[in-house]
Every structure is written in structure tokens, then in C-alpha cells.
Amino acid sequence: MYHAAACLRHKQATARFGSYPKDTKVTQGKESSNGPPSAEAPLGDTPEPETTREELWSELREASVLRFVYRYLKFREGSFNDLQSLLLLNLTIVTVGGLVKHFVVDPAANARNLTLDQDWYRTLLLLTFANGVPMDNGTIAEKAFALAVAGSGLVAFALTVALIQQVVLAQVESNIKVGGTVLETGHVAVLLWGESQRDIEMCKEVLEQVCLAYKSEGGRTIAVLSSRPKPDMEAVLKEALPIDERHGSTIVVRQGSPLVPEDLALVAAPAASTSVIISDCSRPPDEADAQALRAAVLLDELPSPASAAAGAIVVEAKASGALKLVQSTCSRRVLAVPTTALAAFRTARLLQHPAVADVSRAMWSFSSKSQCFIERYPQLTGQPFGHLARFFADGLVLGLLDRSTGKCIVAPPADTTVGPEDDLVMLRPTALAPGAYQPLPRPIAANTEGWTPKSRRDLERASSSARSAPAKDVEQAAVGENGARQQSGNGASPPPEGLKARIQGLVQSLRAATEVEEPQHKNGHQDMGFNENGIEAAHSPLAALFNKERLLVCGWGETPFMVNLLRELDAGTGALPRGSEVILLNAHPEERISGHLDAIRNPGLGSIHVRHVRGNPLRREGFAKVDMRGITTALVLSDMLWRDSSVDNSGGDGSLVPALAAAGALEKMAEADYLRLDSLLLTCQLHVRGLLQDKGRKSINIVTEKVSFQGVTRFEDRRRLPLGVATNFSAYAAKVLTQVAYDPRALAVYSEVGGACRVRVHDACELCAPGESVPFWTLQMRAQALQQVLLGFFEVTEQAGVPSTVVNPGAAARAASRVWNNGESGGVKLITLAPQPKR
């Protein structure tokens, strides 16, 4: 007994002071060594009192219980371990209880030929209440034993029920919060981080587009993986996309990370027909691309089940470097979609004409009546491309895509024949499933007699020559009323002296106007831009040479987007005329913006002039350094400085702290933050409108970024006055990702439309004479003769005074004859898809 207490005290002392030397011996409360000086040395600062027997027993019991509890907690991993321990305890009670009953309580059992296993069985019955306690005729030992075992059984039963309930509830809670493994193949997997409200909005838009895409097929199972708990994400999606709006599709939500292979298997991503990886908006573009790239590599390396083929993996990429990394590290089934570059291209085109928004919505949104599909029609093999339009009553043939090479040609020459490996890029009704839309057995008759594209080609040739000619050569050219160029020399008679003098005066006036103030149209508005009805003003090739545009960009968005936008405005399909000026108005420091501009100029930015003006666009005084009289187009963007709600944006330049803004740009913004940004964007837009009105300017095109998905004011709706254009980058990126996920070949069509082709909006005089009444069919054939695809038209309705856009008219609208050209500028505008001319 005392030996045990001494051992316990020895361990406690060792824990406090370390090991004793070999020549040290322990006495009651003191230690002594070989010398007298240390014989009376205390263990600590004060001598410890002698320990009594009761205290030693208490310490021993405490140490034993604590050690047992400590060891058990190290072993325990959950309630299931508690249940296992309880079952082991019951087994111990039965074993020990049977031995006690056989040898202690009922020692005469051997005389009655009762074996030990029978006593174990009776103890088990007593423990589980299957056998009652002994009656009054039992001995005291039997009654005490029965009561002890029955009491233990009662406690064990209560604990067992409680632990079983806890284990079951834990499993249910885990399944509710995280979710079990998805047992699906051939489904659509949507992978996102979900830490930012933008990610949630992107997920909503992608799910809505996927449900609409597979509506004609009866729906599809969609597995969503995000970092948010399963009940929270389900509640968000149920509110945003109710069951009756899912069109037969089933949405399954799981909690996890796209960077964990086990979580990818949780949504059965390796067995999915298509996987969409939405970039993390709460991180900088480079870091977000790194996460998306790693998720794509992990998913690409996971083996697909034998019952399912390896599906396509669509990855959202923000920075340009991610595209090359995906191509070099992943297999061909991984497709990186440069959503930032595509958004910049679309924004550059919107700055030139608002009708581009209607065209992109009609081509790339499954919520529109018409949608871009890639169809295979072997019966049309050998047909010229110029005749394909007559085989479809309510569809448009945009181009050809070679299945063997993946090469896409949009708006090819009319004499291009359809090969055996060519698929048709169609703009046709969305409601029909793939394969259900078929061409007509016989082509529709379209009368193209009496019209030749010669005059139009001459006009284009004259326009191209005028743009490329030096100023001194322009003075020798004259533009007649029919649009044909007359030039001295080559057998042609020189222009009269009076006409030459008038042309020289026009050249000088246009030059002066571009340096001081924009040239004015006869109706009081600028030649380039839009009038009060949002219609593009007509301009001659000579005026286009000198009409340099001035674009005002309020706010500095994410750097990759700004870089792509400026490069697109400089040398892309939406490029501004050479010598145009882009004014960047924001409160960022000059050195910060100049650093980005230097990086852009290095590859060769030089066709346009970019100038940074430091000012707060949220205040009217911030525009003091900008001459609003010469502004032809305005773009309002969500500034990175505005994303931190702790920054005071109402003061001067000193109140805008870039460090806080940089941190705020990476914050996990909630829905209220996005609504706040929309309010700031509207304020900035109203400042632009007010300043233009003060200068007598009401007719420029104003494009405003919209961050949230709720609410559109009249200043952002081009169908209500005063006209405005709102563009939501997240919604557009979601549509692009869904389109590529639905058909990966659409990425080739995107590249062609964004590169070699462009959307043009021009007067109807290019395809018909004044007062000529022809159906839409005839205009289609005339457009294809000029290597253009007629997409639709838009006009200003007399009642509302706003443009009404029609893309891919129906069969009845195509067959009806009408006057497209009333002989005046304005009215009906034709929307065509044409190859991009070389600059």
C-alpha cells in the first residue's frame, strides 16, 4: 500500500522536477545525497507535509480513474466507440456474473448438474429482463445478485438506447450537412467554392441554363458541390430555382471542395457526362485560376467507371495564362473557357451598338426562343452554303464546323460546299431536342433577280481605300449620292474645281472637329454614335476616316478584364477607329494605372490613345478634368475601390485607400454588398447623363456594368427611355460555360465569332433599294451573296420610341414582304454576321 503511494509520489515529483540522480534517495518529504549539505535540501520552495493513508488511497484512485479516462478518450473517435464499450461492459457483466453465480451465490449448482454456461445464460436473461428477479423464497445472496445484475442491465439499457440514438442522429446529421455519395452516371456535375455571392449567382445561372438546355430531353440529374452546408445551399437553390422551373431536372447538393478527390467522388464527378468548374471569385484572378486548374487536373486524373465514358470538363479561366497551362497539362477533354476575355470582347462590341446584347442573348442563352446548335445533316452534303438558308423555315445557318479537324468557319463564301464531315452551326428554335429539327425536303423559292451585289462591293472597296489612303490622296476622291467612288486618273474625268474645293473644306473642318469638338450630324447629333432613339447614325467613309471616337471609362474593374478590354478596343473585332481616345476616370493612383498601361503597351498598343484622369466618378467634381463635349461613348464599371464598404467613397482622392480596397476586393461579399455596388454604379451613370445634358448632349451610348441579379431600372433597360445598356459579366460567363458544357464544340464557334467574324448593324440600303418591298428571305440571299449572314433586324416603334430587336424571325415573318429602306437614315437596321475586315 505504502509502496504504491511512494511510486505515485515518485511519478508526480518526476513530472515536476525531472529525474532524480542515481545517488539520491527519497525519504518522507525530503531527499538526501552523499553530503550533509544536501541532506536537508527540500524538494521545492516549501517542505511538503506528510501524506496520510486516506490521501494516498484517494490519490491512487484518482490517478487510476484519470488514467483510464485518458486512455479511453485517446481510443474514442465517436459515439459508435461508446456503444462498443458499452457492449463490452455488458459482456464482462455476463461473464463475471455467471462465474459469481456459479461459484459464490449458488455453490450447490454442481450438485444439481448445472453447468457454467447455464449460469451465464441465466445471467444474460436477468440482465436483459428476460427472466424476473427471484421470489421471496430465494436466498439473500440470490436476491442481491439478481438486483445488482438487473440494475446494471437497466443502466446499460438506458445508455444503449441513448448511444444508439446519438449514433443514428450523427449519421443523419452528417448526411444532411454533407450528403452521401451520389449514385449517378451520365449526369452534370457543377463544382464551385461558393464562398462569394458571385459564385452563388453564377451557380444559379448555370443551373437555370442547364435545366433549360435539357428541357426538351426530359431533364437531367445535376450534382452540385460547394463549400456551403447542404441544407443552406439547398434552401438558396430552392428559392432561386423552384421545382416547377427545373423542367424535369433533379438537383443534388453536396458539401465539399473541388480540390479534394474524395469530395469529387462524392458527387460522382468521374462518372459525369460533363463537369463545370466555376472559378472562385473570392480570390485574385491568378489564384482563382490556380485553384480551378488543380481541380481540373485532379478530376482529369480520376478514373472513370467502366459503365460511363469520360466526360468533358469545362473550366472557367480568368487570366490568359491559364489557357496555355490547361492545354499543356490536361487531356483534350478539359476545356478552358476564357470568360474574362469573352466578356471584354462583348463589352467592346456593346460600346459600338446595343443590339449586340440581343444577338448574344439569342445565340448563347437557352432561355431565348432561338439558340445556337451544331447539327448534322447528311442530306445537305454537296449543297452550296449560299443555298442552305432556303432549307430552313425558321432557322439560320451561321457556318460550318468540320468534325474531323474541329475547324469552324462562320459566314463562309456563298459558293462553299458542305462536305461529308461538316456540321451546320445553326440558330434554330430551342424547344426542339437535338435531332428533332430537320431541313425542308425542298428549298424555299427566293427571288433574287433584279439585284446585284456589284454596287455594294464597289462601295466597300471605296470605303476601304478611303480609310487606308493618306490625307492628301483623300482630297482627290469624291463620294457620290449612290455611294460609288469617283477618282481622277485611270481614264476617269477629274472632279470639278468647285467640288474639289468643297471637299478640301470638308477635310479641314473634320480635322478641326476631331481636335476640338465632335462633328455634328444634320439633326444636331454626332455622326458616330446614337441619336436619342438609340439608333446608329449614318456616316460616310470620308467622315469615318476623321471621326475619332472618345470613350469615357468610369471605374477600374479587375485588371485582367481591363487589359483584355483595352486590347480589344485597340486591335480586336470591336476596335475603335485609329486615333481614338480612351479616358480612364478613376481614383486609383497614377503610378498604379500607368503600370498596367505600360504592360499593355508592350505588346504593341498604339492604334488608340489611352489617358488616365484621376478623379472620383461618384462625385460630380470628379469629372472636372474631362471634356464631356467630345465624349461619344461611356462605360461605367464596378471599381475595385468600391468593393470595400469600410472605405469612405464620398470624399476626395485622399479618402480612397488602395490597401483597404485591395483587401476588400477579395472579401466574401454578400448579396447586400452587390446591391450596394449597383447603387454606386447607378450614381456614376446619372452623373454622366447629367453632365452630358448640361452640355446639350443626350445621344451617346452608355453601357453600365450590373453586378447583382435583382432589379433593372429604366436607366439600364434599353427598352425604356432614357435608353441604357446593362451588362452582367457573371450572367454572361454562366451562359458561356453552360453552352460549352452542353456542346464542347461551341467553343470553336465562340473563337470564330470573336476573332474572324463580327456582328454588324447597318442601314437596309445595303441590301435593298429605297421603297423596295421584299420578304426577309430575299434579304437573306442577298446578304449571303456579300458573304454575310442576316441574323435579324431592329427598328424604332412609333408608340414607345425604343428599338425593337428581332433575331431569327419565324416562318411567317420571313415570308411577309415589307419596305425595309424608306430612303432616310434611321428606321430599320439590319443585323448581320460578316468576316472581320483587315485593318
mmCIF file of C-alpha atoms in Angstrom, residues 305-559:
data_model
loop_
_atom_site.group_PDB
_atom_site.id
_atom_site.type_symbol
_atom_site.label_atom_id
_atom_site.label_comp_id
_atom_site.label_asym_id
_atom_site.label_seq_id
_atom_site.Cartn_x
_atom_site.Cartn_y
_atom_site.Cartn_z
ATOM 1 C CA PRO A 305 -16.129 3.879 -64.106
ATOM 2 C CA ALA A 306 -16.384 1.166 -66.707
ATOM 3 C CA SER A 307 -20.080 1.886 -67.205
ATOM 4 C CA ALA A 308 -19.539 5.556 -68.141
ATOM 5 C CA ALA A 309 -17.352 7.253 -70.714
ATOM 6 C CA ALA A 310 -15.010 10.060 -69.706
ATOM 7 C CA GLY A 311 -16.993 13.291 -69.919
ATOM 8 C CA ALA A 312 -15.932 16.794 -70.816
ATOM 9 C CA ILE A 313 -14.519 19.108 -68.133
ATOM 10 C CA VAL A 314 -15.296 22.806 -68.624
ATOM 11 C CA VAL A 315 -13.127 25.186 -66.565
ATOM 12 C CA GLU A 316 -13.676 28.902 -66.111
ATOM 13 C CA ALA A 317 -10.420 30.804 -66.676
ATOM 14 C CA LYS A 318 -9.902 34.497 -65.911
ATOM 15 C CA ALA A 319 -6.249 35.189 -66.734
ATOM 16 C CA SER A 320 -4.799 34.412 -70.146
ATOM 17 C CA GLY A 321 -2.015 32.220 -68.754
ATOM 18 C CA ALA A 322 -4.461 29.578 -67.544
ATOM 19 C CA LEU A 323 -5.402 28.630 -71.110
ATOM 20 C CA LYS A 324 -1.886 27.503 -72.012
ATOM 21 C CA LEU A 325 -1.491 25.605 -68.742
ATOM 22 C CA VAL A 326 -4.701 23.683 -69.326
ATOM 23 C CA GLN A 327 -3.695 22.792 -72.866
ATOM 24 C CA SER A 328 -0.244 21.614 -71.802
ATOM 25 C CA THR A 329 -1.162 19.682 -68.644
ATOM 26 C CA CYS A 330 -4.627 18.215 -69.195
ATOM 27 C CA SER A 331 -6.158 15.885 -71.718
ATOM 28 C CA ARG A 332 -8.250 17.088 -74.628
ATOM 29 C CA ARG A 333 -11.479 16.628 -72.720
ATOM 30 C CA VAL A 334 -10.578 19.567 -70.436
ATOM 31 C CA LEU A 335 -11.742 22.842 -71.984
ATOM 32 C CA ALA A 336 -10.767 26.208 -70.511
ATOM 33 C CA VAL A 337 -13.274 28.977 -71.254
ATOM 34 C CA PRO A 338 -11.731 32.484 -71.065
ATOM 35 C CA THR A 339 -14.784 34.190 -69.611
ATOM 36 C CA THR A 340 -12.911 37.437 -68.888
ATOM 37 C CA ALA A 341 -11.662 37.772 -72.457
ATOM 38 C CA LEU A 342 -15.098 36.945 -73.866
ATOM 39 C CA ALA A 343 -16.739 39.490 -71.578
ATOM 40 C CA ALA A 344 -14.239 42.119 -72.714
ATOM 41 C CA PHE A 345 -14.939 41.311 -76.364
ATOM 42 C CA ARG A 346 -18.702 41.565 -75.805
ATOM 43 C CA THR A 347 -18.338 44.839 -73.906
ATOM 44 C CA ALA A 348 -16.263 46.336 -76.724
ATOM 45 C CA ARG A 349 -18.998 45.433 -79.196
ATOM 46 C CA LEU A 350 -21.705 46.802 -76.889
ATOM 47 C CA LEU A 351 -19.894 50.121 -76.890
ATOM 48 C CA GLN A 352 -20.427 50.289 -80.642
ATOM 49 C CA HIS A 353 -24.027 49.131 -80.695
ATOM 50 C CA PRO A 354 -26.521 47.984 -78.027
ATOM 51 C CA ALA A 355 -28.120 45.440 -80.387
ATOM 52 C CA VAL A 356 -25.163 43.131 -79.717
ATOM 53 C CA ALA A 357 -26.753 42.328 -76.353
ATOM 54 C CA ASP A 358 -29.871 40.971 -78.063
ATOM 55 C CA VAL A 359 -27.795 38.973 -80.538
ATOM 56 C CA SER A 360 -25.617 37.358 -77.859
ATOM 57 C CA ARG A 361 -28.678 36.553 -75.758
ATOM 58 C CA ALA A 362 -30.366 34.913 -78.750
ATOM 59 C CA MET A 363 -27.286 32.885 -79.637
ATOM 60 C CA TRP A 364 -25.947 31.811 -76.262
ATOM 61 C CA SER A 365 -28.887 31.730 -73.841
ATOM 62 C CA PHE A 366 -31.132 28.689 -73.548
ATOM 63 C CA SER A 367 -33.867 30.958 -72.197
ATOM 64 C CA SER A 368 -34.292 32.581 -75.620
ATOM 65 C CA LYS A 369 -36.598 31.244 -78.318
ATOM 66 C CA SER A 370 -33.636 30.640 -80.637
ATOM 67 C CA GLN A 371 -30.345 29.122 -79.619
ATOM 68 C CA CYS A 372 -27.084 28.229 -81.295
ATOM 69 C CA PHE A 373 -26.829 24.481 -82.036
ATOM 70 C CA ILE A 374 -24.381 22.374 -84.002
ATOM 71 C CA GLU A 375 -26.388 19.912 -86.104
ATOM 72 C CA ARG A 376 -25.522 17.173 -88.570
ATOM 73 C CA TYR A 377 -27.492 16.920 -91.827
ATOM 74 C CA PRO A 378 -26.021 14.344 -94.241
ATOM 75 C CA GLN A 379 -28.796 15.087 -96.785
ATOM 76 C CA LEU A 380 -27.337 18.572 -97.333
ATOM 77 C CA THR A 381 -23.876 17.334 -98.285
ATOM 78 C CA GLY A 382 -22.738 18.965 -101.513
ATOM 79 C CA GLN A 383 -25.067 21.946 -101.236
ATOM 80 C CA PRO A 384 -23.543 25.433 -101.585
ATOM 81 C CA PHE A 385 -23.592 27.468 -98.397
ATOM 82 C CA GLY A 386 -25.491 30.228 -100.180
ATOM 83 C CA HIS A 387 -28.462 27.877 -100.714
ATOM 84 C CA LEU A 388 -28.686 26.491 -97.162
ATOM 85 C CA ALA A 389 -30.877 29.332 -95.896
ATOM 86 C CA ARG A 390 -33.750 28.179 -98.117
ATOM 87 C CA PHE A 391 -33.873 24.736 -96.468
ATOM 88 C CA PHE A 392 -34.951 26.052 -93.054
ATOM 89 C CA ALA A 393 -38.238 27.862 -92.464
ATOM 90 C CA ASP A 394 -37.363 29.192 -89.002
ATOM 91 C CA GLY A 395 -33.625 28.646 -88.652
ATOM 92 C CA LEU A 396 -30.437 30.391 -89.692
ATOM 93 C CA VAL A 397 -27.264 28.685 -90.897
ATOM 94 C CA LEU A 398 -24.321 30.583 -89.427
ATOM 95 C CA GLY A 399 -21.414 28.491 -90.604
ATOM 96 C CA LEU A 400 -19.757 25.087 -90.925
ATOM 97 C CA LEU A 401 -17.750 23.005 -88.451
ATOM 98 C CA ASP A 402 -15.516 20.157 -89.592
ATOM 99 C CA ARG A 403 -15.927 17.166 -87.276
ATOM 100 C CA SER A 404 -12.545 15.667 -88.168
ATOM 101 C CA THR A 405 -10.425 18.761 -87.569
ATOM 102 C CA GLY A 406 -12.676 20.838 -85.284
ATOM 103 C CA LYS A 407 -12.203 23.878 -87.528
ATOM 104 C CA CYS A 408 -15.133 26.277 -87.667
ATOM 105 C CA ILE A 409 -15.932 28.758 -90.446
ATOM 106 C CA VAL A 410 -18.639 31.343 -89.795
ATOM 107 C CA ALA A 411 -20.166 33.224 -92.752
ATOM 108 C CA PRO A 412 -18.108 31.469 -95.440
ATOM 109 C CA PRO A 413 -18.376 32.440 -99.117
ATOM 110 C CA ALA A 414 -21.673 31.546 -100.767
ATOM 111 C CA ASP A 415 -20.069 29.014 -103.119
ATOM 112 C CA THR A 416 -18.569 26.954 -100.244
ATOM 113 C CA THR A 417 -19.994 23.433 -100.432
ATOM 114 C CA VAL A 418 -20.974 21.301 -97.442
ATOM 115 C CA GLY A 419 -18.562 18.402 -97.063
ATOM 116 C CA PRO A 420 -19.304 14.934 -95.651
ATOM 117 C CA GLU A 421 -17.581 15.837 -92.360
ATOM 118 C CA ASP A 422 -19.214 19.227 -91.984
ATOM 119 C CA ASP A 423 -21.780 20.016 -89.312
ATOM 120 C CA LEU A 424 -24.013 23.055 -89.582
ATOM 121 C CA VAL A 425 -23.802 25.834 -86.997
ATOM 122 C CA MET A 426 -27.472 26.696 -86.615
ATOM 123 C CA LEU A 427 -29.547 29.358 -84.911
ATOM 124 C CA ARG A 428 -32.803 27.483 -84.542
ATOM 125 C CA PRO A 429 -35.712 27.083 -82.047
ATOM 126 C CA THR A 430 -34.571 26.000 -78.593
ATOM 127 C CA ALA A 431 -37.657 23.932 -77.758
ATOM 128 C CA LEU A 432 -36.693 21.077 -80.094
ATOM 129 C CA ALA A 433 -34.357 18.313 -78.928
ATOM 130 C CA PRO A 434 -31.168 17.556 -80.879
ATOM 131 C CA GLY A 435 -32.038 15.583 -83.979
ATOM 132 C CA ALA A 436 -35.684 16.695 -83.991
ATOM 133 C CA TYR A 437 -35.031 19.778 -86.115
ATOM 134 C CA GLN A 438 -34.730 18.758 -89.757
ATOM 135 C CA PRO A 439 -34.396 20.698 -93.031
ATOM 136 C CA LEU A 440 -37.209 21.026 -95.534
ATOM 137 C CA PRO A 441 -37.405 18.363 -98.263
ATOM 138 C CA ARG A 442 -37.344 21.084 -100.943
ATOM 139 C CA PRO A 443 -35.769 24.547 -100.714
ATOM 140 C CA ILE A 444 -37.959 27.624 -100.459
ATOM 141 C CA ALA A 445 -38.091 29.737 -103.591
ATOM 142 C CA ALA A 446 -36.497 33.159 -103.112
ATOM 143 C CA ASN A 447 -36.477 35.748 -105.904
ATOM 144 C CA THR A 448 -33.127 37.497 -106.172
ATOM 145 C CA GLU A 449 -33.500 38.793 -109.717
ATOM 146 C CA GLY A 450 -33.010 42.452 -110.400
ATOM 147 C CA TRP A 451 -30.362 42.917 -107.735
ATOM 148 C CA THR A 452 -26.619 42.546 -107.956
ATOM 149 C CA PRO A 453 -24.064 42.987 -105.198
ATOM 150 C CA LYS A 454 -21.713 44.830 -107.573
ATOM 151 C CA SER A 455 -22.672 48.284 -106.368
ATOM 152 C CA ARG A 456 -22.291 47.290 -102.729
ATOM 153 C CA ARG A 457 -18.891 45.735 -103.357
ATOM 154 C CA ASP A 458 -17.749 48.878 -105.104
ATOM 155 C CA LEU A 459 -18.883 50.905 -102.109
ATOM 156 C CA GLU A 460 -16.966 48.668 -99.712
ATOM 157 C CA ARG A 461 -13.889 48.879 -101.924
ATOM 158 C CA ALA A 462 -14.146 52.638 -101.963
ATOM 159 C CA SER A 463 -14.575 52.762 -98.207
ATOM 160 C CA SER A 464 -11.550 50.562 -97.650
ATOM 161 C CA SER A 465 -9.443 52.684 -99.996
ATOM 162 C CA ALA A 466 -10.547 55.867 -98.304
ATOM 163 C CA ARG A 467 -9.601 54.561 -94.860
ATOM 164 C CA SER A 468 -6.142 53.459 -95.989
ATOM 165 C CA ALA A 469 -5.314 56.467 -98.188
ATOM 166 C CA PRO A 470 -3.243 59.403 -96.855
ATOM 167 C CA ALA A 471 -4.951 62.698 -96.260
ATOM 168 C CA LYS A 472 -3.504 64.240 -99.432
ATOM 169 C CA ASP A 473 -4.956 61.422 -101.537
ATOM 170 C CA VAL A 474 -8.352 61.777 -99.922
ATOM 171 C CA GLU A 475 -8.659 65.259 -101.349
ATOM 172 C CA GLN A 476 -8.719 63.664 -104.822
ATOM 173 C CA ALA A 477 -11.730 61.479 -104.041
ATOM 174 C CA ALA A 478 -15.415 62.291 -104.005
ATOM 175 C CA VAL A 479 -18.316 60.273 -102.718
ATOM 176 C CA GLY A 480 -21.405 60.438 -104.904
ATOM 177 C CA GLU A 481 -25.028 60.013 -103.882
ATOM 178 C CA ASN A 482 -25.074 56.350 -104.905
ATOM 179 C CA GLY A 483 -22.072 55.567 -102.708
ATOM 180 C CA ALA A 484 -19.725 54.779 -105.634
ATOM 181 C CA ARG A 485 -16.248 56.341 -105.591
ATOM 182 C CA GLN A 486 -15.130 58.689 -108.344
ATOM 183 C CA GLN A 487 -11.375 59.238 -108.596
ATOM 184 C CA SER A 488 -9.273 61.228 -111.008
ATOM 185 C CA GLY A 489 -6.912 59.305 -113.217
ATOM 186 C CA ASN A 490 -7.220 55.839 -114.766
ATOM 187 C CA GLY A 491 -9.347 57.247 -117.568
ATOM 188 C CA ALA A 492 -11.891 58.921 -115.312
ATOM 189 C CA SER A 493 -12.599 62.613 -115.567
ATOM 190 C CA PRO A 494 -11.259 64.720 -112.677
ATOM 191 C CA PRO A 495 -13.796 66.309 -110.323
ATOM 192 C CA PRO A 496 -14.744 69.931 -110.918
ATOM 193 C CA GLU A 497 -12.753 72.603 -109.131
ATOM 194 C CA GLY A 498 -15.750 73.686 -107.105
ATOM 195 C CA LEU A 499 -16.349 70.146 -105.826
ATOM 196 C CA LYS A 500 -12.664 69.739 -105.041
ATOM 197 C CA ALA A 501 -12.659 72.949 -103.050
ATOM 198 C CA ARG A 502 -15.706 71.819 -101.081
ATOM 199 C CA ILE A 503 -14.012 68.500 -100.298
ATOM 200 C CA GLN A 504 -10.889 70.289 -99.086
ATOM 201 C CA GLY A 505 -13.014 72.469 -96.840
ATOM 202 C CA LEU A 506 -14.775 69.377 -95.513
ATOM 203 C CA VAL A 507 -11.431 67.726 -94.743
ATOM 204 C CA GLN A 508 -10.223 70.740 -92.817
ATOM 205 C CA SER A 509 -13.453 71.078 -90.885
ATOM 206 C CA LEU A 510 -13.431 67.395 -89.942
ATOM 207 C CA ARG A 511 -9.858 67.658 -88.751
ATOM 208 C CA ALA A 512 -10.694 70.666 -86.618
ATOM 209 C CA ALA A 513 -13.771 68.958 -85.242
ATOM 210 C CA THR A 514 -11.850 65.904 -84.119
ATOM 211 C CA GLU A 515 -9.357 68.065 -82.218
ATOM 212 C CA VAL A 516 -11.866 70.393 -80.535
ATOM 213 C CA GLU A 517 -15.348 69.019 -80.670
ATOM 214 C CA GLU A 518 -17.099 66.075 -82.305
ATOM 215 C CA PRO A 519 -18.652 66.577 -85.767
ATOM 216 C CA GLN A 520 -22.373 67.208 -85.723
ATOM 217 C CA HIS A 521 -24.985 65.484 -87.858
ATOM 218 C CA LYS A 522 -27.688 67.423 -89.627
ATOM 219 C CA ASN A 523 -30.139 66.544 -86.834
ATOM 220 C CA GLY A 524 -27.881 68.086 -84.202
ATOM 221 C CA HIS A 525 -26.175 64.834 -83.127
ATOM 222 C CA GLN A 526 -22.762 63.410 -83.767
ATOM 223 C CA ASP A 527 -22.027 61.400 -86.911
ATOM 224 C CA MET A 528 -20.648 58.448 -84.960
ATOM 225 C CA GLY A 529 -22.782 57.148 -82.104
ATOM 226 C CA PHE A 530 -26.502 57.029 -81.476
ATOM 227 C CA ASN A 531 -29.328 59.511 -81.607
ATOM 228 C CA GLU A 532 -31.994 59.957 -78.968
ATOM 229 C CA ASN A 533 -33.693 56.730 -80.075
ATOM 230 C CA GLY A 534 -30.573 54.627 -79.726
ATOM 231 C CA ILE A 535 -30.165 54.224 -83.494
ATOM 232 C CA GLU A 536 -26.699 54.274 -85.010
ATOM 233 C CA ALA A 537 -26.197 57.438 -87.017
ATOM 234 C CA ALA A 538 -25.198 57.082 -90.656
ATOM 235 C CA HIS A 539 -21.758 58.291 -91.711
ATOM 236 C CA SER A 540 -19.841 58.406 -94.934
ATOM 237 C CA PRO A 541 -16.485 56.680 -95.492
ATOM 238 C CA LEU A 542 -14.825 60.076 -95.615
ATOM 239 C CA ALA A 543 -16.283 61.093 -92.263
ATOM 240 C CA ALA A 544 -15.296 57.761 -90.729
ATOM 241 C CA LEU A 545 -11.667 58.484 -91.562
ATOM 242 C CA PHE A 546 -11.532 61.559 -89.326
ATOM 243 C CA ASN A 547 -14.292 60.839 -86.808
ATOM 244 C CA LYS A 548 -12.112 59.652 -83.958
ATOM 245 C CA GLU A 549 -14.184 58.489 -81.021
ATOM 246 C CA ARG A 550 -13.649 59.443 -77.398
ATOM 247 C CA LEU A 551 -14.585 56.721 -74.918
ATOM 248 C CA LEU A 552 -15.016 57.521 -71.233
ATOM 249 C CA VAL A 553 -14.448 54.572 -68.874
ATOM 250 C CA CYS A 554 -15.596 55.322 -65.319
ATOM 251 C CA GLY A 555 -14.046 52.963 -62.765
ATOM 252 C CA TRP A 556 -11.309 50.368 -62.956
ATOM 253 C CA GLY A 557 -12.527 46.770 -62.915
ATOM 254 C CA GLU A 558 -10.488 43.637 -62.390
ATOM 255 C CA THR A 559 -7.129 44.018 -64.097
#
